[in-house]
């Protein structure tokens, strides 16, 4: 159970690029990083507009002289200080992630980057290699992975509670962009512009989330082949898709499917992962993250609840309030962020083996997300055909 105690020797000195006032995801990072005193926000280049960024930083209690005009100045000036930042979060639109991550690593910083880590597999490999050379960590914020029931699912599958895994059915299909809302909303506008969003919209923006959850739950499965069909139901979004279907075959012969959509009218999120085994199935839904459905063939379905003594130990370590009280999105992010702090400290102490035990999305997860999108786009652009996973 967590009681808000710091998990590292001291808070990591931390800065942010992006996540300014009005940004969609900036507050999620700050709320998570500051929650358990894992990080201390000391500097930033918070906004593409330097003046807006400086003004906003001060409302977060960052000293005026450490609210910088851009990320280049942030990294250069902080490197000169004895108390300069040690880690930076990058919460800017997709097309900036590669350059900012690269610059941060070269400046000797640990990086927490939003997904997608970059646009191409070649870039992802380069960043992964650079991080290794610089002895720095890259973390990627697949925030849903911090939910306790994801750990329970992972443990149940590892213990054989489902039997042999046969089918994985995933979705992340909301309805918020059923209309061309991008005409009025800047946070959506760049998402449907390939120059800023990259080679996909919903595949990268949404699909990589359940994909990462499936990797956490089912680390033993490797995708062998994949077929993707993608559509732009709001025509002005072409060539980027606002809906896609993906089928996958794993090396074990198990099969998976994923429905990814921003035009599922009326739906809030519909992010679900259902794992079907030879004996039983389990299902997690992000709109009810404290519960896991467990369905044994021939028995009444069960609802497993967060915060209960019957859970596997790994599903109990992040319990903050006991069973019955709902925990949610912000707690999941905090659970990842305190682990990011522990991983950074482990790296600095020359103890990288601990990072595997922390089960966090690192450069490898960032690379896998970019790789999956690249394979999906390759299949879709050939007309929706099976392609070998590269
Ligand atoms: P947004 O458009 O709402 O906000 C972007 C912010 O970055 C703004 O404050 C903008 O001023 C700032 N910015 C842009 N370029 C900058 C630069 N060069 N230097 C400094 N600041 C800059 O975007 P958003 O929806 O918050 O998305 C940001 C990133 O987070 C995207 O990559 C997106 O895919 C990702 N995201 C992830 C999740 C998740 O669950 N992990 C959720 C939402 C968004």
Short mmCIF file of C-alpha atoms and ligand atoms in Angstrom, two decimals:
data_model
loop_
_atom_site.label_atom_id
_atom_site.label_comp_id
_atom_site.label_asym_id
_atom_site.label_seq_id
_atom_site.Cartn_x
_atom_site.Cartn_y
_atom_site.Cartn_z
CA UNK A 1 0.00 0.00 0.00
CA UNK A 2 1.19 3.55 -0.71
CA UNK A 3 1.17 6.30 1.94
CA UNK A 4 2.72 9.13 -0.09
CA UNK A 5 6.22 8.37 1.18
CA UNK A 6 9.01 9.30 -1.17
CA UNK A 7 10.45 6.25 -2.95
CA UNK A 8 13.79 7.79 -3.89
CA UNK A 9 16.57 9.36 -1.82
CA UNK A 10 15.24 12.80 -2.79
CA UNK A 11 12.89 14.24 -5.44
CA UNK A 12 14.30 14.22 -8.98
CA UNK A 13 14.98 17.77 -10.23
CA UNK A 14 12.54 18.05 -13.10
CA UNK A 15 11.49 20.29 -16.00
CA UNK A 16 8.81 20.28 -18.67
CA UNK A 17 8.66 21.11 -22.35
CA UNK A 18 5.08 21.85 -23.41
CA UNK A 19 2.01 21.16 -21.32
CA UNK A 20 1.18 24.87 -21.06
CA UNK A 21 -2.12 26.47 -20.14
CA UNK A 22 -4.92 24.87 -22.17
CA UNK A 23 -2.83 21.84 -23.18
CA UNK A 24 -4.68 18.56 -22.95
CA UNK A 25 -2.18 16.38 -21.12
CA UNK A 26 0.20 18.73 -19.28
CA UNK A 27 -1.65 18.66 -15.96
CA UNK A 28 -1.73 14.84 -15.97
CA UNK A 29 2.08 14.88 -15.95
CA UNK A 30 2.36 17.46 -13.18
CA UNK A 31 -0.29 15.83 -11.05
CA UNK A 32 1.46 12.46 -11.37
CA UNK A 33 5.03 13.67 -10.92
CA UNK A 34 4.29 15.83 -7.87
CA UNK A 35 1.90 13.40 -6.17
CA UNK A 36 4.35 11.36 -4.11
CA UNK A 37 7.19 13.92 -4.05
CA UNK A 38 8.90 11.86 -6.74
CA UNK A 39 9.81 14.97 -8.73
CA UNK A 40 10.25 18.67 -8.07
CA UNK A 41 9.21 21.03 -10.88
CA UNK A 42 12.04 23.57 -11.19
CA UNK A 43 12.16 24.72 -14.82
CA UNK A 44 10.35 24.60 -18.13
CA UNK A 45 9.62 25.83 -21.61
CA UNK A 46 5.91 25.30 -21.24
CA UNK A 47 4.45 26.80 -24.36
CA UNK A 48 5.21 27.41 -28.03
CA UNK A 49 4.50 31.06 -27.21
CA UNK A 50 7.46 32.12 -24.99
CA UNK A 51 5.59 34.82 -23.10
CA UNK A 52 2.60 32.58 -22.41
CA UNK A 53 5.01 29.83 -21.26
CA UNK A 54 6.85 32.13 -18.87
CA UNK A 55 3.65 33.49 -17.38
CA UNK A 56 2.20 30.01 -16.97
CA UNK A 57 5.38 28.60 -15.39
CA UNK A 58 5.19 31.21 -12.67
CA UNK A 59 1.64 30.16 -11.82
CA UNK A 60 3.17 26.72 -11.17
CA UNK A 61 5.63 28.38 -8.76
CA UNK A 62 8.62 27.96 -11.09
CA UNK A 63 11.14 30.83 -10.62
CA UNK A 64 10.81 33.43 -13.38
CA UNK A 65 14.47 32.97 -14.45
CA UNK A 66 13.87 29.24 -14.95
CA UNK A 67 10.81 29.71 -17.21
CA UNK A 68 12.58 29.64 -20.57
CA UNK A 69 11.53 30.75 -24.05
CA UNK A 70 12.30 27.42 -25.74
CA UNK A 71 13.68 23.96 -25.06
CA UNK A 72 17.14 24.74 -26.44
CA UNK A 73 17.59 27.55 -23.89
CA UNK A 74 16.08 25.38 -21.15
CA UNK A 75 18.61 22.59 -21.71
CA UNK A 76 21.61 24.92 -22.19
CA UNK A 77 20.91 27.11 -19.15
CA UNK A 78 19.97 24.29 -16.80
CA UNK A 79 23.20 22.43 -17.71
CA UNK A 80 25.17 25.40 -16.34
CA UNK A 81 23.56 25.20 -12.89
CA UNK A 82 24.79 22.99 -10.06
CA UNK A 83 21.12 22.47 -9.17
CA UNK A 84 19.98 22.09 -12.82
CA UNK A 85 17.22 19.68 -13.80
CA UNK A 86 18.04 15.98 -14.13
CA UNK A 87 14.95 14.88 -16.06
CA UNK A 88 12.51 16.46 -18.47
CA UNK A 89 8.99 15.62 -19.58
CA UNK A 90 8.11 16.31 -23.21
CA UNK A 91 4.37 16.99 -23.63
CA UNK A 92 4.32 18.72 -27.01
CA UNK A 93 2.69 17.70 -30.33
CA UNK A 94 4.08 14.56 -31.96
CA UNK A 95 6.33 16.09 -34.63
CA UNK A 96 8.59 17.63 -31.97
CA UNK A 97 9.24 14.51 -29.86
CA UNK A 98 12.22 13.16 -31.80
CA UNK A 99 14.18 16.44 -31.89
CA UNK A 100 13.44 17.38 -28.28
CA UNK A 101 14.19 13.89 -26.92
CA UNK A 102 17.46 13.80 -28.86
CA UNK A 103 18.49 17.24 -27.59
CA UNK A 104 17.57 16.31 -24.00
CA UNK A 105 19.62 13.11 -24.10
CA UNK A 106 22.59 14.98 -25.55
CA UNK A 107 22.21 17.49 -22.71
CA UNK A 108 22.53 14.58 -20.26
CA UNK A 109 18.88 14.51 -19.17
CA UNK A 110 16.61 11.59 -18.48
CA UNK A 111 13.50 11.86 -20.66
CA UNK A 112 9.83 11.17 -20.05
CA UNK A 113 8.26 11.55 -23.47
CA UNK A 114 4.69 11.49 -24.62
CA UNK A 115 3.69 8.90 -27.18
CA UNK A 116 4.45 8.44 -29.99
CA UNK A 117 8.14 8.62 -29.17
CA UNK A 118 8.80 9.61 -32.81
CA UNK A 119 7.53 8.91 -36.35
CA UNK A 120 9.71 6.06 -37.68
CA UNK A 121 11.31 2.86 -36.46
CA UNK A 122 14.68 4.21 -37.61
CA UNK A 123 14.26 7.26 -35.36
CA UNK A 124 13.08 5.10 -32.45
CA UNK A 125 16.16 2.87 -32.76
CA UNK A 126 18.40 5.92 -32.90
CA UNK A 127 16.86 7.38 -29.72
CA UNK A 128 17.04 4.04 -27.93
CA UNK A 129 20.72 3.69 -28.86
CA UNK A 130 21.50 7.28 -27.92
CA UNK A 131 19.87 6.80 -24.50
CA UNK A 132 22.02 3.70 -23.93
CA UNK A 133 25.19 5.56 -25.00
CA UNK A 134 24.38 8.50 -22.73
CA UNK A 135 23.40 6.16 -19.88
CA UNK A 136 20.07 7.98 -19.64
CA UNK A 137 16.55 6.64 -19.41
CA UNK A 138 13.67 7.22 -21.82
CA UNK A 139 10.20 6.61 -20.39
CA UNK A 140 7.00 6.86 -22.46
CA UNK A 141 3.69 7.76 -20.80
CA UNK A 142 1.32 4.92 -21.52
CA UNK A 143 -0.49 6.08 -18.40
CA UNK A 144 -3.21 3.40 -18.27
CA UNK A 145 -0.52 0.84 -17.50
CA UNK A 146 -0.38 2.28 -13.97
CA UNK A 147 -3.81 0.88 -13.08
CA UNK A 148 -3.59 -1.84 -10.43
CA UNK A 149 -5.89 -4.20 -12.29
CA UNK A 150 -3.47 -4.31 -15.22
CA UNK A 151 -0.93 -5.82 -12.80
CA UNK A 152 -3.59 -8.26 -11.61
CA UNK A 153 -4.31 -9.31 -15.20
CA UNK A 154 -0.60 -9.76 -15.88
CA UNK A 155 -0.19 -11.93 -12.76
CA UNK A 156 -3.30 -14.01 -13.49
CA UNK A 157 -2.13 -14.76 -17.02
CA UNK A 158 1.40 -15.59 -15.81
CA UNK A 159 -0.03 -17.95 -13.14
CA UNK A 160 -2.04 -19.81 -15.79
CA UNK A 161 -5.46 -18.79 -14.39
CA UNK A 162 -6.81 -18.46 -17.94
CA UNK A 163 -5.11 -21.55 -19.36
CA UNK A 164 -3.49 -21.32 -22.75
CA UNK A 165 -4.00 -17.89 -24.33
CA UNK A 166 -6.02 -18.02 -27.55
CA UNK A 167 -7.53 -14.63 -28.32
CA UNK A 168 -6.89 -11.00 -27.40
CA UNK A 169 -9.63 -8.53 -28.28
CA UNK A 170 -8.84 -4.84 -27.86
CA UNK A 171 -10.57 -1.57 -28.54
CA UNK A 172 -10.12 2.14 -27.96
CA UNK A 173 -13.07 3.68 -29.74
CA UNK A 174 -14.47 7.01 -28.55
CA UNK A 175 -16.97 9.27 -30.27
CA UNK A 176 -15.56 12.72 -29.48
CA UNK A 177 -14.44 13.40 -33.07
CA UNK A 178 -17.56 12.15 -34.88
CA UNK A 179 -17.82 15.67 -36.32
CA UNK A 180 -14.89 17.76 -37.65
CA UNK A 181 -14.32 19.31 -34.21
CA UNK A 182 -10.77 20.19 -35.30
CA UNK A 183 -12.20 23.25 -37.06
CA UNK A 184 -12.70 24.81 -33.61
CA UNK A 185 -10.25 22.85 -31.40
CA UNK A 186 -6.46 23.37 -31.80
CA UNK A 187 -5.56 20.24 -29.75
CA UNK A 188 -7.51 18.15 -32.29
CA UNK A 189 -6.41 20.14 -35.36
CA UNK A 190 -2.77 19.02 -35.26
CA UNK A 191 -3.84 15.42 -34.66
CA UNK A 192 -5.32 15.20 -38.18
CA UNK A 193 -2.40 16.95 -39.89
CA UNK A 194 0.20 14.35 -41.01
CA UNK A 195 3.03 16.88 -40.75
CA UNK A 196 2.40 17.23 -37.02
CA UNK A 197 0.67 13.98 -36.06
CA UNK A 198 2.84 11.62 -38.14
CA UNK A 199 1.79 8.72 -40.34
CA UNK A 200 -1.45 7.98 -38.46
CA UNK A 201 -4.11 9.56 -36.30
CA UNK A 202 -6.10 7.05 -34.23
CA UNK A 203 -3.65 4.15 -34.64
CA UNK A 204 -0.90 6.13 -32.90
CA UNK A 205 -3.03 8.38 -30.72
CA UNK A 206 -5.33 5.66 -29.35
CA UNK A 207 -4.31 2.19 -30.56
CA UNK A 208 -0.86 2.25 -28.97
CA UNK A 209 -2.51 2.42 -25.51
CA UNK A 210 -4.30 -0.98 -25.54
CA UNK A 211 -1.34 -2.36 -27.51
CA UNK A 212 0.97 -1.48 -24.61
CA UNK A 213 -1.52 -2.89 -22.08
CA UNK A 214 -1.52 -6.15 -24.02
CA UNK A 215 2.30 -6.16 -23.96
CA UNK A 216 2.21 -5.75 -20.17
CA UNK A 217 -0.40 -8.45 -19.68
CA UNK A 218 1.07 -10.86 -22.25
CA UNK A 219 4.83 -10.29 -22.43
CA UNK A 220 5.33 -13.75 -23.92
CA UNK A 221 3.38 -13.03 -27.15
CA UNK A 222 5.13 -11.64 -30.22
CA UNK A 223 3.18 -10.38 -33.24
CA UNK A 224 4.04 -12.39 -36.35
CA UNK A 225 1.61 -10.97 -38.95
CA UNK A 226 -0.86 -8.14 -39.08
CA UNK A 227 -3.66 -6.78 -41.26
CA UNK A 228 -4.96 -3.22 -40.95
CA UNK A 229 -7.78 -1.39 -42.69
CA UNK A 230 -8.16 2.31 -41.99
CA UNK A 231 -10.82 4.87 -42.91
CA UNK A 232 -11.36 8.64 -42.80
CA UNK A 233 -15.10 8.94 -42.10
CA UNK A 234 -14.66 12.71 -41.80
CA UNK A 235 -13.30 13.08 -45.32
CA UNK A 236 -11.18 16.16 -44.65
CA UNK A 237 -8.97 14.02 -42.35
CA UNK A 238 -7.61 11.91 -45.22
CA UNK A 239 -4.94 10.63 -45.57
CA UNK A 240 -5.09 10.19 -41.78
CA UNK A 241 -7.64 7.75 -40.41
CA UNK A 242 -10.29 8.39 -37.78
CA UNK A 243 -11.19 4.69 -37.63
CA UNK A 244 -9.22 1.46 -38.07
CA UNK A 245 -9.48 -2.29 -37.65
CA UNK A 246 -6.41 -4.43 -37.03
CA UNK A 247 -6.05 -8.20 -36.93
CA UNK A 248 -2.89 -9.79 -35.56
CA UNK A 249 -1.45 -13.26 -35.41
CA UNK A 250 1.04 -14.04 -32.64
CA UNK A 251 3.94 -16.47 -32.92
CA UNK A 252 2.09 -18.92 -30.64
CA UNK A 253 -0.88 -19.10 -33.03
CA UNK A 254 -3.00 -16.91 -30.73
CA UNK A 255 -5.01 -14.22 -32.53
CA UNK A 256 -5.84 -10.61 -31.71
CA UNK A 257 -8.05 -7.88 -33.02
CA UNK A 258 -8.30 -4.16 -32.27
CA UNK A 259 -10.93 -1.57 -33.13
CA UNK A 260 -9.63 1.97 -32.91
CA UNK A 261 -11.91 4.92 -33.53
CA UNK A 262 -12.58 8.58 -32.82
CA UNK A 263 -15.99 8.42 -34.54
CA UNK A 264 -17.77 5.81 -32.37
CA UNK A 265 -20.66 8.22 -31.80
CA UNK A 266 -21.94 8.23 -28.25
CA UNK A 267 -19.01 6.28 -26.81
CA UNK A 268 -16.89 7.81 -24.05
CA UNK A 269 -13.70 5.72 -24.43
CA UNK A 270 -14.44 2.04 -24.92
CA UNK A 271 -10.84 1.16 -24.17
CA UNK A 272 -11.03 -2.54 -23.42
CA UNK A 273 -8.67 -5.47 -23.36
CA UNK A 274 -10.24 -8.93 -23.28
CA UNK A 275 -7.95 -11.95 -23.02
CA UNK A 276 -9.46 -15.33 -23.78
CA UNK A 277 -7.74 -18.50 -22.59
CA UNK A 278 -8.59 -22.18 -22.83
CA UNK A 279 -10.13 -22.17 -19.31
CA UNK A 280 -11.30 -18.62 -18.68
CA UNK A 281 -11.32 -15.02 -19.92
CA UNK A 282 -10.62 -11.67 -18.35
CA UNK A 283 -11.65 -8.21 -19.41
CA UNK A 284 -10.53 -4.73 -18.35
CA UNK A 285 -12.34 -1.52 -19.31
CA UNK A 286 -10.78 1.87 -18.64
CA UNK A 287 -14.14 3.45 -17.81
CA UNK A 288 -14.35 1.07 -14.82
CA UNK A 289 -10.64 0.70 -14.03
CA UNK A 290 -11.10 -0.65 -10.49
CA UNK A 291 -12.72 -3.84 -11.72
CA UNK A 292 -11.61 -6.82 -13.76
CA UNK A 293 -14.14 -9.29 -15.11
CA UNK A 294 -13.06 -12.90 -14.67
CA UNK A 295 -15.19 -15.46 -16.49
CA UNK A 296 -14.45 -19.14 -15.95
CA UNK A 297 -16.15 -21.40 -18.46
CA UNK A 298 -19.19 -23.05 -16.87
CA UNK A 299 -19.27 -20.77 -13.79
CA UNK A 300 -20.99 -17.46 -13.01
CA UNK A 301 -18.88 -14.45 -14.05
CA UNK A 302 -16.90 -12.74 -11.26
CA UNK A 303 -15.95 -9.12 -10.78
CA UNK A 304 -12.54 -8.79 -9.17
CA UNK A 305 -12.16 -5.52 -7.23
CA UNK A 306 -9.14 -3.30 -6.68
CA UNK A 307 -7.76 -2.97 -3.15
CA UNK A 308 -8.76 -6.45 -1.95
CA UNK A 309 -6.63 -9.00 -0.09
CA UNK A 310 -7.43 -11.74 -2.59
CA UNK A 311 -5.45 -9.99 -5.37
CA UNK A 312 -1.98 -11.08 -6.42
CA UNK A 313 0.67 -9.14 -4.43
CA UNK A 314 1.79 -7.08 -7.46
CA UNK A 315 -1.78 -5.73 -7.77
CA UNK A 316 -1.77 -4.58 -4.13
CA UNK A 317 1.44 -2.54 -3.92
CA UNK A 318 -0.06 0.60 -5.46
CA UNK A 319 -3.27 0.57 -3.41
CA UNK A 320 -3.62 4.07 -1.91
CA UNK A 321 -6.98 4.04 -0.17
CA UNK A 322 -8.24 0.49 0.32
CA UNK A 323 -10.95 -1.41 -1.51
CA UNK A 324 -14.34 0.14 -2.20
CA UNK A 325 -13.05 3.66 -2.77
CA UNK A 326 -12.57 4.34 -6.47
CA UNK A 327 -9.07 5.14 -7.67
CA UNK A 328 -8.58 6.21 -11.24
CA UNK A 329 -6.69 7.90 -14.03
CA UNK A 330 -4.62 10.28 -11.90
CA UNK A 331 -3.55 7.53 -9.51
CA UNK A 332 -2.54 5.31 -12.45
CA UNK A 333 -0.29 8.07 -13.80
CA UNK A 334 1.19 8.67 -10.33
CA UNK A 335 1.98 4.97 -10.02
CA UNK A 336 3.99 5.19 -13.23
CA UNK A 337 5.72 8.42 -12.27
CA UNK A 338 7.00 7.21 -8.89
CA UNK A 339 8.42 4.21 -10.73
CA UNK A 340 10.00 6.51 -13.33
CA UNK A 341 11.73 8.31 -10.43
CA UNK A 342 12.94 4.98 -9.00
CA UNK A 343 14.19 3.94 -12.45
CA UNK A 344 16.07 7.23 -12.91
CA UNK A 345 17.72 6.81 -9.51
CA UNK A 346 18.59 3.18 -10.33
CA UNK A 347 20.17 4.29 -13.60
CA UNK A 348 22.17 7.02 -11.83
CA UNK A 349 23.31 4.49 -9.23
CA UNK A 350 24.50 2.06 -11.92
CA UNK A 351 21.75 -0.43 -11.07
CA UNK A 352 19.79 -0.72 -14.35
CA UNK A 353 18.62 -4.29 -13.53
CA UNK A 354 16.03 -2.81 -11.16
CA UNK A 355 14.32 -1.11 -14.11
CA UNK A 356 13.03 -4.42 -15.51
CA UNK A 357 11.45 -5.23 -12.15
CA UNK A 358 9.61 -1.89 -12.16
CA UNK A 359 7.67 -2.92 -15.29
CA UNK A 360 7.47 0.57 -16.82
CA UNK A 361 7.20 1.75 -20.43
CA UNK A 362 10.75 2.66 -21.47
CA UNK A 363 12.38 3.31 -24.87
CA UNK A 364 11.56 -0.28 -25.82
CA UNK A 365 7.83 0.35 -25.39
CA UNK A 366 8.19 3.60 -27.34
CA UNK A 367 9.94 1.69 -30.11
CA UNK A 368 7.26 -1.06 -30.13
CA UNK A 369 4.46 1.52 -30.47
CA UNK A 370 6.13 3.23 -33.42
CA UNK A 371 6.87 -0.15 -35.00
CA UNK A 372 3.25 -1.28 -34.67
CA UNK A 373 1.93 1.92 -36.29
CA UNK A 374 4.46 1.59 -39.12
CA UNK A 375 3.33 -2.00 -39.81
CA UNK A 376 -0.37 -1.05 -39.62
CA UNK A 377 0.10 1.81 -42.09
CA UNK A 378 2.08 -0.44 -44.45
CA UNK A 379 -0.73 -3.01 -44.44
CA UNK A 380 -3.52 -0.43 -44.79
CA UNK A 381 -1.80 1.43 -47.61
CA UNK A 382 -1.50 -1.81 -49.59
CA UNK A 383 -5.28 -2.15 -49.40
CA UNK A 384 -5.61 -3.94 -46.06
CA UNK A 385 -3.51 -7.04 -46.61
CA UNK A 386 -1.69 -9.40 -44.23
CA UNK A 387 1.94 -8.30 -43.85
CA UNK A 388 4.79 -9.98 -42.01
CA UNK A 389 5.60 -8.00 -38.87
CA UNK A 390 8.86 -6.12 -39.38
P1 LIG B 1 -1.94 20.24 -26.98
O1 LIG B 1 -1.92 20.76 -28.36
O2 LIG B 1 -3.20 20.33 -26.17
O3 LIG B 1 -0.79 20.95 -26.11
C1 LIG B 1 0.53 21.03 -26.58
C2 LIG B 1 1.33 21.97 -25.68
O4 LIG B 1 2.68 21.98 -26.11
C3 LIG B 1 0.85 23.42 -25.72
O5 LIG B 1 0.97 23.98 -24.43
C4 LIG B 1 1.85 24.08 -26.70
O6 LIG B 1 1.96 25.47 -26.50
C5 LIG B 1 3.11 23.35 -26.31
N1 LIG B 1 4.15 23.33 -27.34
C6 LIG B 1 4.04 23.02 -28.65
N2 LIG B 1 5.25 23.06 -29.25
C7 LIG B 1 6.13 23.40 -28.29
C8 LIG B 1 7.54 23.61 -28.28
N3 LIG B 1 8.28 23.45 -29.39
N4 LIG B 1 8.13 23.97 -27.12
C9 LIG B 1 7.41 24.14 -25.99
N5 LIG B 1 6.07 23.94 -25.93
C10 LIG B 1 5.45 23.58 -27.07
O7 LIG B 1 -1.44 18.74 -27.06
P2 LIG B 1 -1.80 17.54 -26.07
O8 LIG B 1 -3.13 16.99 -26.44
O9 LIG B 1 -1.52 17.93 -24.67
O10 LIG B 1 -0.74 16.46 -26.57
C11 LIG B 1 0.63 16.58 -26.32
C12 LIG B 1 1.26 15.20 -26.50
O11 LIG B 1 0.73 14.33 -25.52
C13 LIG B 1 0.97 14.55 -27.86
O12 LIG B 1 2.11 13.88 -28.31
C14 LIG B 1 -0.14 13.56 -27.56
O13 LIG B 1 -0.09 12.43 -28.41
C15 LIG B 1 0.18 13.17 -26.15
N6 LIG B 1 -0.99 12.75 -25.34
C16 LIG B 1 -0.88 11.62 -24.61
C17 LIG B 1 -1.90 11.20 -23.79
C18 LIG B 1 -1.70 9.96 -22.96
O14 LIG B 1 -2.67 9.40 -22.48
N7 LIG B 1 -0.48 9.53 -22.75
C19 LIG B 1 -3.09 11.93 -23.72
C20 LIG B 1 -3.18 13.12 -24.48
C21 LIG B 1 -2.11 13.52 -25.27
#
